[in-house]
């Protein structure tokens, strides 16, 4: 079913038909499927086949955009004309210089045929395996198991031409008892790498040990954040401040602080699409090869990522972090990595006199992007640790906490890391132990 | 097109489907964003495809594709049935649907001024004028103005014999000012944050917003906020404006009354609901003046339609009546649990997604007070306007909202502007503390175009009618 030729053909038609000064074509084709379960049975089971074409046309310094999912030759040509017409009708943008010129890209496909060919029946069988584990623990399981692939092609009239194929599989589950719940998840390029039993057992264990949670007074606590919670927090941080546009517009917490220590020296954060622990494209959505970018190195603010437009503004090179045009957020990292430490989750628990262990956060949101004030709830396994041991589950808490301040108070970083879904793309993160994490409210479960 | 729709249903039936429906949808869209004097986005898009939903062996399957052609329709119909049969490998009981009327109809949402006929230059001029006023206000760091228009043409056909065509036109617009000084970032929006306001209407809706006339005020307020004092911390009386109340209704009432959520069908993603089945007709959700309904028939509102994506006619019904919890949003699959038929809340985000229970227009009905009267009755409190940030737990109890701006209220008078306001609470406690709601004169419907739900994620367009309301003993200024 993977048809890279079709994508290349569509791009060729668009580029050849162009009458604009410069033209860019972003084409994609995907097949995705998702099996969703709740109350220990499959209740939704879906798949989608789609293609897409986005055109960016430049007439002088005027840019116009058009997109469609009709990919016959006539529709493609009509969209090229539409984007060009849109461009012609708008005022020029004197900051636009050029679409990117071709650069050598590393050819890489991240695709597993077992994922591409995964049938609804195979997903059902694996979900069944997970549900058996839930039932054995007298738990109710809900979750989603998805598989799919995406072909992405980018071409422009300056000679950029690149395609790549990426597959991904994801399983997540929440297992619920009467008064508690637990969570487990994994993502991988190859569905064969998804360890259903491990995920199910982790979720079941969390639900089991958090039964009959106790009330606890909100306030500042030492917390141990498991990778899912860290992933959530760092995703918001990246969104708020690791892109060049946020820095140029003065709304990034990195402004006027490059070269300074902004968080604990135990923290390093970078983006690397070629790392083995991410699902990365070799080039960005402008066709620019992905560069490794360091945002925070041993606590010190190092830099931000760029696309062609924001790079031109500062006279630097794009780092290959452009998102599909038009894009109001500017460049953003899709393959985040947080550096490992030399601790472990066990060490953190064992070394804590009194702390709260958080499995994951729920519905987090930034109240202030420069102070990085984040609020959200804990979910699916929150525990009180006393004298180096998990004492009991606790009812979920709300936190209102500056991310930068939290990362300044990191005491331990785990050596083991996990790849998680980020806001955009993926993130590879350790567990963190942080002192004085500010819980500001509680709920009834 | 009718022929292709029936082909899908026939193929599904031939492969073993006992129920099947198909939706064929064409969507046309245009978006313009101007930021800091530059046209940031100016684009047109079209999107076309179909989705087939079936029941086979007593379980659900769904498949969709962009290629609206005979061969692909046959392939996708087969795939939907194959998927349903895979679902059936792990089922506890057969899916049964509440009966639905067989309907043949077509509906076009009223449009006075077709947004796709308005010249691009005119649209750009409207946005440029407002954006320029904001940008040129001293102290403003980022100025933006945006508009979006969309048209969906939907065909729904079911094996039971319904065939419905709907054409819906939506328009929305908004303006935004950000002022930054050091580490202080303040923002103001009109008519609402997160993209403004939208409606199921033509370009006349955008004209009615009069963006240009409101630009100076929000720009000045954003700058003023930089030197305003911090929101006080503590328990006090708050008055919320209509737009913030719209989101409060959305998060603390709209989502928890989705019956699929209540039944655990969203448990792994957005969560479940504190409004469990035993609470129906028994729980005092709010004070006796709190009345909330669902009404998919409000002319021009963003959550308005003629038929949902299961072919059920749009309806109006009570959610909260005199403070008591009275009703859920339902579907054909879930309604039988309440011994009811569907109240028509199933909608999908386009052809490639499965219909889910979604809010329509969920409204806090007007009371008999007014903003002036409510302020008059406050000794010490705050008036908060325009959402900035939102968060709520996975049973929809503990919420925390931040707003763009607030004003002190002292001894019945509106006082100084306050910055960084937020408030938090528990849903039933909060609604039970409501002691006044403004009347019809101050009531309006707010469109909300970014409601997320489901896996894969779907975005729904919904709306909420609200007038300002007052709440006692609310925790304000959290995390300071
Ligand atoms: Zn929502």
JSON list of N, CA and C in Angstrom, two decimals, chain A residues 34 36 39-41 43 45-50 65-70 89-90 93 124 172 249 255 309 362-363 365 367 379 398 400 440 442-443, chain B residues 35 38-39 42-46 48 62 64-66 75 83 87 90 92 121 182 251 263 265-267 269 353 390-393 398 400 422 455 475:
[
{"chain": "A", "resi": 34, "resn": "UNK", "atom": "N", "xyz": [-7.11, 2.65, 14.52]},
{"chain": "A", "resi": 34, "resn": "UNK", "atom": "CA", "xyz": [-7.10, 2.74, 15.98]},
{"chain": "A", "resi": 34, "resn": "UNK", "atom": "C", "xyz": [-8.22, 1.89, 16.56]},
{"chain": "A", "resi": 36, "resn": "UNK", "atom": "N", "xyz": [-10.13, 1.03, 19.94]},
{"chain": "A", "resi": 36, "resn": "UNK", "atom": "CA", "xyz": [-10.34, 1.65, 21.24]},
{"chain": "A", "resi": 36, "resn": "UNK", "atom": "C", "xyz": [-11.19, 0.72, 22.10]},
{"chain": "A", "resi": 39, "resn": "UNK", "atom": "N", "xyz": [-14.44, -0.59, 29.37]},
{"chain": "A", "resi": 39, "resn": "UNK", "atom": "CA", "xyz": [-15.26, -1.59, 30.06]},
{"chain": "A", "resi": 39, "resn": "UNK", "atom": "C", "xyz": [-14.91, -3.01, 29.60]},
{"chain": "A", "resi": 40, "resn": "UNK", "atom": "N", "xyz": [-13.62, -3.22, 29.33]},
{"chain": "A", "resi": 40, "resn": "UNK", "atom": "CA", "xyz": [-13.11, -4.54, 28.95]},
{"chain": "A", "resi": 40, "resn": "UNK", "atom": "C", "xyz": [-13.67, -5.11, 27.64]},
{"chain": "A", "resi": 41, "resn": "UNK", "atom": "N", "xyz": [-14.07, -4.22, 26.74]},
{"chain": "A", "resi": 41, "resn": "UNK", "atom": "CA", "xyz": [-14.36, -4.69, 25.38]},
{"chain": "A", "resi": 41, "resn": "UNK", "atom": "C", "xyz": [-14.04, -3.58, 24.36]},
{"chain": "A", "resi": 43, "resn": "UNK", "atom": "N", "xyz": [-14.97, -0.92, 21.85]},
{"chain": "A", "resi": 43, "resn": "UNK", "atom": "CA", "xyz": [-16.21, -0.17, 21.59]},
{"chain": "A", "resi": 43, "resn": "UNK", "atom": "C", "xyz": [-16.09, 0.76, 20.40]},
{"chain": "A", "resi": 45, "resn": "UNK", "atom": "N", "xyz": [-13.64, 1.20, 16.65]},
{"chain": "A", "resi": 45, "resn": "UNK", "atom": "CA", "xyz": [-12.59, 0.55, 15.88]},
{"chain": "A", "resi": 45, "resn": "UNK", "atom": "C", "xyz": [-12.57, 1.20, 14.50]},
{"chain": "A", "resi": 46, "resn": "UNK", "atom": "N", "xyz": [-11.56, 1.99, 14.24]},
{"chain": "A", "resi": 46, "resn": "UNK", "atom": "CA", "xyz": [-11.64, 2.88, 13.07]},
{"chain": "A", "resi": 46, "resn": "UNK", "atom": "C", "xyz": [-10.38, 2.83, 12.21]},
{"chain": "A", "resi": 47, "resn": "UNK", "atom": "N", "xyz": [-10.52, 3.27, 10.97]},
{"chain": "A", "resi": 47, "resn": "UNK", "atom": "CA", "xyz": [-9.34, 3.46, 10.13]},
{"chain": "A", "resi": 47, "resn": "UNK", "atom": "C", "xyz": [-9.60, 4.60, 9.15]},
{"chain": "A", "resi": 48, "resn": "UNK", "atom": "N", "xyz": [-8.53, 5.20, 8.70]},
{"chain": "A", "resi": 48, "resn": "UNK", "atom": "CA", "xyz": [-8.66, 6.33, 7.79]},
{"chain": "A", "resi": 48, "resn": "UNK", "atom": "C", "xyz": [-7.54, 6.26, 6.75]},
{"chain": "A", "resi": 49, "resn": "UNK", "atom": "N", "xyz": [-7.91, 6.46, 5.50]},
{"chain": "A", "resi": 49, "resn": "UNK", "atom": "CA", "xyz": [-6.94, 6.55, 4.41]},
{"chain": "A", "resi": 49, "resn": "UNK", "atom": "C", "xyz": [-7.05, 7.96, 3.85]},
{"chain": "A", "resi": 50, "resn": "UNK", "atom": "N", "xyz": [-5.94, 8.68, 3.81]},
{"chain": "A", "resi": 50, "resn": "UNK", "atom": "CA", "xyz": [-6.03, 10.05, 3.33]},
{"chain": "A", "resi": 50, "resn": "UNK", "atom": "C", "xyz": [-4.74, 10.46, 2.65]},
{"chain": "A", "resi": 65, "resn": "UNK", "atom": "N", "xyz": [-1.25, 30.47, 0.16]},
{"chain": "A", "resi": 65, "resn": "UNK", "atom": "CA", "xyz": [-1.31, 29.06, 0.53]},
{"chain": "A", "resi": 65, "resn": "UNK", "atom": "C", "xyz": [-2.61, 28.43, 0.04]},
{"chain": "A", "resi": 66, "resn": "UNK", "atom": "N", "xyz": [-2.53, 27.16, -0.33]},
{"chain": "A", "resi": 66, "resn": "UNK", "atom": "CA", "xyz": [-3.75, 26.41, -0.64]},
{"chain": "A", "resi": 66, "resn": "UNK", "atom": "C", "xyz": [-3.50, 24.95, -0.33]},
{"chain": "A", "resi": 67, "resn": "UNK", "atom": "N", "xyz": [-4.53, 24.26, 0.08]},
{"chain": "A", "resi": 67, "resn": "UNK", "atom": "CA", "xyz": [-4.36, 22.83, 0.33]},
{"chain": "A", "resi": 67, "resn": "UNK", "atom": "C", "xyz": [-5.60, 22.06, -0.08]},
{"chain": "A", "resi": 68, "resn": "UNK", "atom": "N", "xyz": [-5.40, 20.79, -0.40]},
{"chain": "A", "resi": 68, "resn": "UNK", "atom": "CA", "xyz": [-6.50, 19.94, -0.82]},
{"chain": "A", "resi": 68, "resn": "UNK", "atom": "C", "xyz": [-6.14, 18.49, -0.54]},
{"chain": "A", "resi": 69, "resn": "UNK", "atom": "N", "xyz": [-7.18, 17.62, -0.55]},
{"chain": "A", "resi": 69, "resn": "UNK", "atom": "CA", "xyz": [-6.87, 16.20, -0.52]},
{"chain": "A", "resi": 69, "resn": "UNK", "atom": "C", "xyz": [-7.38, 15.52, -1.80]},
{"chain": "A", "resi": 70, "resn": "UNK", "atom": "N", "xyz": [-7.67, 16.35, -2.81]},
{"chain": "A", "resi": 70, "resn": "UNK", "atom": "CA", "xyz": [-8.00, 15.81, -4.14]},
{"chain": "A", "resi": 70, "resn": "UNK", "atom": "C", "xyz": [-6.72, 15.83, -4.96]},
{"chain": "A", "resi": 89, "resn": "UNK", "atom": "N", "xyz": [-2.85, 38.55, -4.41]},
{"chain": "A", "resi": 89, "resn": "UNK", "atom": "CA", "xyz": [-3.82, 39.49, -3.84]},
{"chain": "A", "resi": 89, "resn": "UNK", "atom": "C", "xyz": [-3.41, 40.10, -2.51]},
{"chain": "A", "resi": 90, "resn": "UNK", "atom": "N", "xyz": [-2.26, 39.74, -2.01]},
{"chain": "A", "resi": 90, "resn": "UNK", "atom": "CA", "xyz": [-1.93, 40.23, -0.68]},
{"chain": "A", "resi": 90, "resn": "UNK", "atom": "C", "xyz": [-0.76, 41.19, -0.73]},
{"chain": "A", "resi": 93, "resn": "UNK", "atom": "N", "xyz": [5.55, 40.83, 1.89]},
{"chain": "A", "resi": 93, "resn": "UNK", "atom": "CA", "xyz": [6.13, 40.63, 3.22]},
{"chain": "A", "resi": 93, "resn": "UNK", "atom": "C", "xyz": [7.63, 40.87, 3.08]},
{"chain": "A", "resi": 124, "resn": "UNK", "atom": "N", "xyz": [-7.05, -6.49, 17.74]},
{"chain": "A", "resi": 124, "resn": "UNK", "atom": "CA", "xyz": [-8.06, -7.04, 18.66]},
{"chain": "A", "resi": 124, "resn": "UNK", "atom": "C", "xyz": [-7.45, -8.11, 19.55]},
{"chain": "A", "resi": 172, "resn": "UNK", "atom": "N", "xyz": [-1.97, 2.53, 24.78]},
{"chain": "A", "resi": 172, "resn": "UNK", "atom": "CA", "xyz": [-2.07, 3.08, 26.14]},
{"chain": "A", "resi": 172, "resn": "UNK", "atom": "C", "xyz": [-3.32, 2.56, 26.81]},
{"chain": "A", "resi": 249, "resn": "UNK", "atom": "N", "xyz": [9.74, 37.21, 19.25]},
{"chain": "A", "resi": 249, "resn": "UNK", "atom": "CA", "xyz": [8.58, 38.02, 19.65]},
{"chain": "A", "resi": 249, "resn": "UNK", "atom": "C", "xyz": [8.63, 38.41, 21.13]},
{"chain": "A", "resi": 255, "resn": "UNK", "atom": "N", "xyz": [14.44, 34.52, 26.61]},
{"chain": "A", "resi": 255, "resn": "UNK", "atom": "CA", "xyz": [14.92, 35.83, 26.16]},
{"chain": "A", "resi": 255, "resn": "UNK", "atom": "C", "xyz": [15.85, 36.47, 27.18]},
{"chain": "A", "resi": 309, "resn": "UNK", "atom": "N", "xyz": [12.35, 31.11, 7.75]},
{"chain": "A", "resi": 309, "resn": "UNK", "atom": "CA", "xyz": [11.91, 32.50, 7.95]},
{"chain": "A", "resi": 309, "resn": "UNK", "atom": "C", "xyz": [12.57, 33.13, 9.17]},
{"chain": "A", "resi": 362, "resn": "UNK", "atom": "N", "xyz": [-2.78, 15.42, 34.20]},
{"chain": "A", "resi": 362, "resn": "UNK", "atom": "CA", "xyz": [-3.99, 15.48, 33.39]},
{"chain": "A", "resi": 362, "resn": "UNK", "atom": "C", "xyz": [-4.35, 16.94, 33.13]},
{"chain": "A", "resi": 363, "resn": "UNK", "atom": "N", "xyz": [-4.73, 17.25, 31.89]},
{"chain": "A", "resi": 363, "resn": "UNK", "atom": "CA", "xyz": [-5.26, 18.55, 31.51]},
{"chain": "A", "resi": 363, "resn": "UNK", "atom": "C", "xyz": [-4.39, 19.69, 32.03]},
{"chain": "A", "resi": 365, "resn": "UNK", "atom": "N", "xyz": [-2.15, 23.07, 31.62]},
{"chain": "A", "resi": 365, "resn": "UNK", "atom": "CA", "xyz": [-2.27, 24.24, 30.76]},
{"chain": "A", "resi": 365, "resn": "UNK", "atom": "C", "xyz": [-1.41, 25.36, 31.33]},
{"chain": "A", "resi": 367, "resn": "UNK", "atom": "N", "xyz": [-0.59, 28.99, 32.42]},
{"chain": "A", "resi": 367, "resn": "UNK", "atom": "CA", "xyz": [-1.25, 30.24, 32.77]},
{"chain": "A", "resi": 367, "resn": "UNK", "atom": "C", "xyz": [-0.40, 31.44, 32.36]},
{"chain": "A", "resi": 379, "resn": "UNK", "atom": "N", "xyz": [-3.02, 12.13, 38.01]},
{"chain": "A", "resi": 379, "resn": "UNK", "atom": "CA", "xyz": [-4.00, 11.17, 37.52]},
{"chain": "A", "resi": 379, "resn": "UNK", "atom": "C", "xyz": [-3.44, 9.75, 37.46]},
{"chain": "A", "resi": 398, "resn": "UNK", "atom": "N", "xyz": [-4.20, 19.10, 42.54]},
{"chain": "A", "resi": 398, "resn": "UNK", "atom": "CA", "xyz": [-3.91, 20.11, 41.52]},
{"chain": "A", "resi": 398, "resn": "UNK", "atom": "C", "xyz": [-2.62, 20.81, 41.88]},
{"chain": "A", "resi": 400, "resn": "UNK", "atom": "N", "xyz": [-0.05, 24.17, 40.81]},
{"chain": "A", "resi": 400, "resn": "UNK", "atom": "CA", "xyz": [0.14, 25.43, 40.09]},
{"chain": "A", "resi": 400, "resn": "UNK", "atom": "C", "xyz": [1.59, 25.78, 40.34]},
{"chain": "A", "resi": 440, "resn": "UNK", "atom": "N", "xyz": [-1.71, 22.95, 44.86]},
{"chain": "A", "resi": 440, "resn": "UNK", "atom": "CA", "xyz": [-2.56, 24.06, 45.30]},
{"chain": "A", "resi": 440, "resn": "UNK", "atom": "C", "xyz": [-4.01, 23.68, 45.51]},
{"chain": "A", "resi": 442, "resn": "UNK", "atom": "N", "xyz": [-7.09, 20.07, 45.73]},
{"chain": "A", "resi": 442, "resn": "UNK", "atom": "CA", "xyz": [-7.33, 18.63, 45.76]},
{"chain": "A", "resi": 442, "resn": "UNK", "atom": "C", "xyz": [-8.69, 18.33, 45.15]},
{"chain": "A", "resi": 443, "resn": "UNK", "atom": "N", "xyz": [-8.89, 17.08, 44.75]},
{"chain": "A", "resi": 443, "resn": "UNK", "atom": "CA", "xyz": [-10.21, 16.68, 44.29]},
{"chain": "A", "resi": 443, "resn": "UNK", "atom": "C", "xyz": [-10.73, 15.54, 45.15]},
{"chain": "B", "resi": 35, "resn": "UNK", "atom": "N", "xyz": [-0.63, 39.42, 11.50]},
{"chain": "B", "resi": 35, "resn": "UNK", "atom": "CA", "xyz": [0.07, 39.61, 12.77]},
{"chain": "B", "resi": 35, "resn": "UNK", "atom": "C", "xyz": [1.19, 40.61, 12.60]},
{"chain": "B", "resi": 38, "resn": "UNK", "atom": "N", "xyz": [1.85, 41.95, 9.17]},
{"chain": "B", "resi": 38, "resn": "UNK", "atom": "CA", "xyz": [2.21, 41.02, 8.12]},
{"chain": "B", "resi": 38, "resn": "UNK", "atom": "C", "xyz": [1.11, 39.98, 7.96]},
{"chain": "B", "resi": 39, "resn": "UNK", "atom": "N", "xyz": [0.77, 39.67, 6.73]},
{"chain": "B", "resi": 39, "resn": "UNK", "atom": "CA", "xyz": [-0.23, 38.61, 6.51]},
{"chain": "B", "resi": 39, "resn": "UNK", "atom": "C", "xyz": [0.44, 37.28, 6.82]},
{"chain": "B", "resi": 42, "resn": "UNK", "atom": "N", "xyz": [-2.77, 33.18, 4.66]},
{"chain": "B", "resi": 42, "resn": "UNK", "atom": "CA", "xyz": [-3.80, 33.54, 3.70]},
{"chain": "B", "resi": 42, "resn": "UNK", "atom": "C", "xyz": [-3.98, 32.30, 2.86]},
{"chain": "B", "resi": 43, "resn": "UNK", "atom": "N", "xyz": [-4.94, 31.51, 3.21]},
{"chain": "B", "resi": 43, "resn": "UNK", "atom": "CA", "xyz": [-5.02, 30.23, 2.54]},
{"chain": "B", "resi": 43, "resn": "UNK", "atom": "C", "xyz": [-6.42, 29.74, 2.32]},
{"chain": "B", "resi": 44, "resn": "UNK", "atom": "N", "xyz": [-6.53, 28.86, 1.31]},
{"chain": "B", "resi": 44, "resn": "UNK", "atom": "CA", "xyz": [-7.79, 28.22, 1.00]},
{"chain": "B", "resi": 44, "resn": "UNK", "atom": "C", "xyz": [-7.56, 26.72, 1.04]},
{"chain": "B", "resi": 45, "resn": "UNK", "atom": "N", "xyz": [-8.54, 25.99, 1.53]},
{"chain": "B", "resi": 45, "resn": "UNK", "atom": "CA", "xyz": [-8.38, 24.54, 1.48]},
{"chain": "B", "resi": 45, "resn": "UNK", "atom": "C", "xyz": [-9.69, 23.85, 1.15]},
{"chain": "B", "resi": 46, "resn": "UNK", "atom": "N", "xyz": [-9.55, 22.69, 0.54]},
{"chain": "B", "resi": 46, "resn": "UNK", "atom": "CA", "xyz": [-10.72, 21.86, 0.30]},
{"chain": "B", "resi": 46, "resn": "UNK", "atom": "C", "xyz": [-10.39, 20.45, 0.78]},
{"chain": "B", "resi": 48, "resn": "UNK", "atom": "N", "xyz": [-12.25, 16.41, 1.02]},
{"chain": "B", "resi": 48, "resn": "UNK", "atom": "CA", "xyz": [-13.37, 15.62, 0.53]},
{"chain": "B", "resi": 48, "resn": "UNK", "atom": "C", "xyz": [-13.15, 14.17, 0.92]},
{"chain": "B", "resi": 62, "resn": "UNK", "atom": "N", "xyz": [-15.55, 1.01, 11.64]},
{"chain": "B", "resi": 62, "resn": "UNK", "atom": "CA", "xyz": [-15.61, 2.26, 10.87]},
{"chain": "B", "resi": 62, "resn": "UNK", "atom": "C", "xyz": [-14.37, 2.36, 9.99]},
{"chain": "B", "resi": 64, "resn": "UNK", "atom": "N", "xyz": [-12.78, 5.10, 6.69]},
{"chain": "B", "resi": 64, "resn": "UNK", "atom": "CA", "xyz": [-13.01, 6.27, 5.84]},
{"chain": "B", "resi": 64, "resn": "UNK", "atom": "C", "xyz": [-11.89, 6.45, 4.84]},
{"chain": "B", "resi": 65, "resn": "UNK", "atom": "N", "xyz": [-12.20, 7.12, 3.75]},
{"chain": "B", "resi": 65, "resn": "UNK", "atom": "CA", "xyz": [-11.17, 7.38, 2.74]},
{"chain": "B", "resi": 65, "resn": "UNK", "atom": "C", "xyz": [-11.45, 8.69, 2.00]},
{"chain": "B", "resi": 66, "resn": "UNK", "atom": "N", "xyz": [-10.39, 9.24, 1.45]},
{"chain": "B", "resi": 66, "resn": "UNK", "atom": "CA", "xyz": [-10.46, 10.50, 0.71]},
{"chain": "B", "resi": 66, "resn": "UNK", "atom": "C", "xyz": [-10.89, 10.29, -0.74]},
{"chain": "B", "resi": 75, "resn": "UNK", "atom": "N", "xyz": [-14.00, -1.07, -1.28]},
{"chain": "B", "resi": 75, "resn": "UNK", "atom": "CA", "xyz": [-12.90, -1.51, -0.41]},
{"chain": "B", "resi": 75, "resn": "UNK", "atom": "C", "xyz": [-13.15, -1.08, 1.04]},
{"chain": "B", "resi": 83, "resn": "UNK", "atom": "N", "xyz": [-13.42, -4.81, 10.15]},
{"chain": "B", "resi": 83, "resn": "UNK", "atom": "CA", "xyz": [-13.04, -4.17, 11.42]},
{"chain": "B", "resi": 83, "resn": "UNK", "atom": "C", "xyz": [-14.08, -4.47, 12.50]},
{"chain": "B", "resi": 87, "resn": "UNK", "atom": "N", "xyz": [-13.75, -6.33, 16.13]},
{"chain": "B", "resi": 87, "resn": "UNK", "atom": "CA", "xyz": [-14.28, -5.82, 17.41]},
{"chain": "B", "resi": 87, "resn": "UNK", "atom": "C", "xyz": [-15.08, -6.89, 18.12]},
{"chain": "B", "resi": 90, "resn": "UNK", "atom": "N", "xyz": [-13.99, -9.47, 20.95]},
{"chain": "B", "resi": 90, "resn": "UNK", "atom": "CA", "xyz": [-14.03, -9.19, 22.39]},
{"chain": "B", "resi": 90, "resn": "UNK", "atom": "C", "xyz": [-15.26, -8.34, 22.67]},
{"chain": "B", "resi": 92, "resn": "UNK", "atom": "N", "xyz": [-19.06, -8.08, 25.03]},
{"chain": "B", "resi": 92, "resn": "UNK", "atom": "CA", "xyz": [-19.84, -8.65, 26.12]},
{"chain": "B", "resi": 92, "resn": "UNK", "atom": "C", "xyz": [-21.28, -8.85, 25.70]},
{"chain": "B", "resi": 121, "resn": "UNK", "atom": "N", "xyz": [-9.77, 41.34, -0.82]},
{"chain": "B", "resi": 121, "resn": "UNK", "atom": "CA", "xyz": [-9.30, 42.68, -0.42]},
{"chain": "B", "resi": 121, "resn": "UNK", "atom": "C", "xyz": [-10.14, 43.25, 0.72]},
{"chain": "B", "resi": 182, "resn": "UNK", "atom": "N", "xyz": [9.52, 43.01, 30.35]},
{"chain": "B", "resi": 182, "resn": "UNK", "atom": "CA", "xyz": [10.33, 42.10, 31.15]},
{"chain": "B", "resi": 182, "resn": "UNK", "atom": "C", "xyz": [9.71, 40.72, 31.14]},
{"chain": "B", "resi": 251, "resn": "UNK", "atom": "N", "xyz": [-16.79, 23.19, 30.39]},
{"chain": "B", "resi": 251, "resn": "UNK", "atom": "CA", "xyz": [-15.93, 22.22, 31.08]},
{"chain": "B", "resi": 251, "resn": "UNK", "atom": "C", "xyz": [-16.62, 21.54, 32.25]},
{"chain": "B", "resi": 263, "resn": "UNK", "atom": "N", "xyz": [-20.37, 6.59, 30.80]},
{"chain": "B", "resi": 263, "resn": "UNK", "atom": "CA", "xyz": [-20.33, 5.13, 30.73]},
{"chain": "B", "resi": 263, "resn": "UNK", "atom": "C", "xyz": [-18.90, 4.59, 30.58]},
{"chain": "B", "resi": 265, "resn": "UNK", "atom": "N", "xyz": [-16.60, 5.32, 28.21]},
{"chain": "B", "resi": 265, "resn": "UNK", "atom": "CA", "xyz": [-16.08, 5.15, 26.86]},
{"chain": "B", "resi": 265, "resn": "UNK", "atom": "C", "xyz": [-14.92, 6.09, 26.52]},
{"chain": "B", "resi": 266, "resn": "UNK", "atom": "N", "xyz": [-14.73, 7.14, 27.33]},
{"chain": "B", "resi": 266, "resn": "UNK", "atom": "CA", "xyz": [-13.62, 8.07, 27.12]},
{"chain": "B", "resi": 266, "resn": "UNK", "atom": "C", "xyz": [-12.58, 7.95, 28.25]},
{"chain": "B", "resi": 267, "resn": "UNK", "atom": "N", "xyz": [-12.71, 6.91, 29.06]},
{"chain": "B", "resi": 267, "resn": "UNK", "atom": "CA", "xyz": [-11.93, 6.82, 30.31]},
{"chain": "B", "resi": 267, "resn": "UNK", "atom": "C", "xyz": [-10.42, 6.93, 30.08]},
{"chain": "B", "resi": 269, "resn": "UNK", "atom": "N", "xyz": [-8.75, 8.57, 27.90]},
{"chain": "B", "resi": 269, "resn": "UNK", "atom": "CA", "xyz": [-8.24, 9.83, 27.34]},
{"chain": "B", "resi": 269, "resn": "UNK", "atom": "C", "xyz": [-8.66, 11.02, 28.20]},
{"chain": "B", "resi": 353, "resn": "UNK", "atom": "N", "xyz": [-13.66, 10.52, 10.63]},
{"chain": "B", "resi": 353, "resn": "UNK", "atom": "CA", "xyz": [-13.78, 10.23, 12.05]},
{"chain": "B", "resi": 353, "resn": "UNK", "atom": "C", "xyz": [-15.17, 9.70, 12.38]},
{"chain": "B", "resi": 390, "resn": "UNK", "atom": "N", "xyz": [-7.31, 27.07, 31.00]},
{"chain": "B", "resi": 390, "resn": "UNK", "atom": "CA", "xyz": [-8.35, 26.24, 31.58]},
{"chain": "B", "resi": 390, "resn": "UNK", "atom": "C", "xyz": [-7.79, 24.87, 31.91]},
{"chain": "B", "resi": 391, "resn": "UNK", "atom": "N", "xyz": [-8.33, 24.28, 32.95]},
{"chain": "B", "resi": 391, "resn": "UNK", "atom": "CA", "xyz": [-7.89, 22.95, 33.38]},
{"chain": "B", "resi": 391, "resn": "UNK", "atom": "C", "xyz": [-8.94, 22.37, 34.31]},
{"chain": "B", "resi": 392, "resn": "UNK", "atom": "N", "xyz": [-9.22, 21.06, 34.16]},
{"chain": "B", "resi": 392, "resn": "UNK", "atom": "CA", "xyz": [-10.22, 20.42, 35.02]},
{"chain": "B", "resi": 392, "resn": "UNK", "atom": "C", "xyz": [-9.87, 18.95, 35.16]},
{"chain": "B", "resi": 393, "resn": "UNK", "atom": "N", "xyz": [-10.19, 18.35, 36.30]},
{"chain": "B", "resi": 393, "resn": "UNK", "atom": "CA", "xyz": [-9.76, 16.97, 36.53]},
{"chain": "B", "resi": 393, "resn": "UNK", "atom": "C", "xyz": [-10.55, 15.98, 35.66]},
{"chain": "B", "resi": 398, "resn": "UNK", "atom": "N", "xyz": [-12.63, 19.23, 40.00]},
{"chain": "B", "resi": 398, "resn": "UNK", "atom": "CA", "xyz": [-11.72, 20.31, 40.37]},
{"chain": "B", "resi": 398, "resn": "UNK", "atom": "C", "xyz": [-11.28, 21.06, 39.12]},
{"chain": "B", "resi": 400, "resn": "UNK", "atom": "N", "xyz": [-9.68, 24.84, 37.38]},
{"chain": "B", "resi": 400, "resn": "UNK", "atom": "CA", "xyz": [-8.96, 26.11, 37.60]},
{"chain": "B", "resi": 400, "resn": "UNK", "atom": "C", "xyz": [-8.92, 26.87, 36.28]},
{"chain": "B", "resi": 422, "resn": "UNK", "atom": "N", "xyz": [-6.90, 34.30, 38.54]},
{"chain": "B", "resi": 422, "resn": "UNK", "atom": "CA", "xyz": [-7.38, 32.93, 38.33]},
{"chain": "B", "resi": 422, "resn": "UNK", "atom": "C", "xyz": [-8.31, 32.56, 39.47]},
{"chain": "B", "resi": 455, "resn": "UNK", "atom": "N", "xyz": [-10.25, 9.54, 20.54]},
{"chain": "B", "resi": 455, "resn": "UNK", "atom": "CA", "xyz": [-9.00, 9.04, 19.97]},
{"chain": "B", "resi": 455, "resn": "UNK", "atom": "C", "xyz": [-9.36, 8.24, 18.74]},
{"chain": "B", "resi": 475, "resn": "UNK", "atom": "N", "xyz": [-12.38, 30.54, 45.62]},
{"chain": "B", "resi": 475, "resn": "UNK", "atom": "CA", "xyz": [-10.95, 30.70, 45.86]},
{"chain": "B", "resi": 475, "resn": "UNK", "atom": "C", "xyz": [-10.29, 31.38, 44.65]}
]
